[in-house]
């Protein structure tokens, strides 16, 4: 990274970048505990509430397609600032929203913000971590996501249940925090840009020599993000309607166990190679989905609590493993584009799945939608295991995985 006057130190820059990673999950999950309020106050169907969720990943995908490698040309700092600015606008619109149309516009800005900042912030963590910092960057990414996710659910659940202006205050709090993060991020050093040519919008490309590793890692991350459809898009309504828990703060806290276990697992994940982490994460997610099915069948938090907790572990291990597989084999000058391409598949799939499950919930029932989501997760986990087991037989990937584990 290139330092300029009044720039933050490298250690501080690392943690500010982690804060930007955290903002992507907090912004994504911020409306999660408010969806039931919208449904009640404005008589919204599950199709509409999941569409509010789904427009976000769809916009993220559009941004990744068009601007995925922007940070490789104009720099990580500049791109992250653009992303934070857009997220701030989106959160502000949610704070003042008088109708559903404003929510959709707000989600568009949130999607633009996360689409611009997700890849660059992940790449910046790797670069600020220094030489041999692959495992540190990957595990910090997981912990930062966990903090953002848990804050959205716990803080959101508490404010909705006990504070005034339940559909507004959670967004006001996030708005203030994002303003502070933007101010600090202004002093990040800019990276040395290897690509000095003229930038133009294009689909992020992946070099042929890393495509095998990219496919395995991107499917692993995509599968991990599928948890978000069930936990973020449907989770609050599953807890209220199917598990029959009426306290929003309790529901938010139970859903936050997903993020808390995610963060704890992320701290210990660095002891595993990327391939082993993905395999164990897939197995944990399968177990979590079985508990979810039991919670729906028995209408009890007794099964819903382990469903969210174990699924969080699965998410952490799959995302960590996916990043640990692809990071060591990706050249720095294209890292921003590759990270954006990886997130592209994750957000595209989750957006489409959210719309589909919302339609099922409206036309059939919430229970059927949740069970279909669980079945999709189990199927994806099986595919991920097959991909990484096959990848483990590739000598180059084995060497890179071992080296990154030692770093």
JSON list of C-alpha atoms in Angstrom, two decimals, residues 36 234-248 251 295-301 365-368:
[
{"chain": "A", "resi": 36, "resn": "UNK", "atom": "CA", "xyz": [-42.40, -8.71, 10.40]},
{"chain": "A", "resi": 234, "resn": "UNK", "atom": "CA", "xyz": [-36.95, -15.81, 6.47]},
{"chain": "A", "resi": 235, "resn": "UNK", "atom": "CA", "xyz": [-35.43, -16.29, 9.93]},
{"chain": "A", "resi": 236, "resn": "UNK", "atom": "CA", "xyz": [-37.49, -13.75, 11.89]},
{"chain": "A", "resi": 237, "resn": "UNK", "atom": "CA", "xyz": [-40.71, -14.96, 10.30]},
{"chain": "A", "resi": 238, "resn": "UNK", "atom": "CA", "xyz": [-39.76, -18.61, 10.86]},
{"chain": "A", "resi": 239, "resn": "UNK", "atom": "CA", "xyz": [-39.19, -17.87, 14.55]},
{"chain": "A", "resi": 240, "resn": "UNK", "atom": "CA", "xyz": [-42.47, -15.97, 14.88]},
{"chain": "A", "resi": 241, "resn": "UNK", "atom": "CA", "xyz": [-44.80, -18.11, 12.76]},
{"chain": "A", "resi": 242, "resn": "UNK", "atom": "CA", "xyz": [-43.34, -21.61, 12.84]},
{"chain": "A", "resi": 243, "resn": "UNK", "atom": "CA", "xyz": [-41.43, -21.77, 16.12]},
{"chain": "A", "resi": 244, "resn": "UNK", "atom": "CA", "xyz": [-44.12, -19.50, 17.61]},
{"chain": "A", "resi": 245, "resn": "UNK", "atom": "CA", "xyz": [-41.84, -17.15, 19.57]},
{"chain": "A", "resi": 246, "resn": "UNK", "atom": "CA", "xyz": [-43.39, -13.68, 19.85]},
{"chain": "A", "resi": 247, "resn": "UNK", "atom": "CA", "xyz": [-40.53, -11.76, 21.51]},
{"chain": "A", "resi": 248, "resn": "UNK", "atom": "CA", "xyz": [-38.55, -10.04, 18.75]},
{"chain": "A", "resi": 251, "resn": "UNK", "atom": "CA", "xyz": [-35.85, -14.17, 18.19]},
{"chain": "A", "resi": 295, "resn": "UNK", "atom": "CA", "xyz": [-37.66, -27.08, 14.83]},
{"chain": "A", "resi": 296, "resn": "UNK", "atom": "CA", "xyz": [-40.31, -26.48, 12.18]},
{"chain": "A", "resi": 297, "resn": "UNK", "atom": "CA", "xyz": [-41.93, -29.86, 12.77]},
{"chain": "A", "resi": 298, "resn": "UNK", "atom": "CA", "xyz": [-41.96, -29.54, 16.58]},
{"chain": "A", "resi": 299, "resn": "UNK", "atom": "CA", "xyz": [-42.54, -25.74, 16.83]},
{"chain": "A", "resi": 300, "resn": "UNK", "atom": "CA", "xyz": [-39.84, -25.29, 19.45]},
{"chain": "A", "resi": 301, "resn": "UNK", "atom": "CA", "xyz": [-36.77, -23.18, 20.11]},
{"chain": "A", "resi": 365, "resn": "UNK", "atom": "CA", "xyz": [-46.72, -22.01, 3.32]},
{"chain": "A", "resi": 366, "resn": "UNK", "atom": "CA", "xyz": [-43.74, -20.69, 5.26]},
{"chain": "A", "resi": 367, "resn": "UNK", "atom": "CA", "xyz": [-43.01, -24.21, 6.52]},
{"chain": "A", "resi": 368, "resn": "UNK", "atom": "CA", "xyz": [-42.72, -25.64, 3.02]}
]
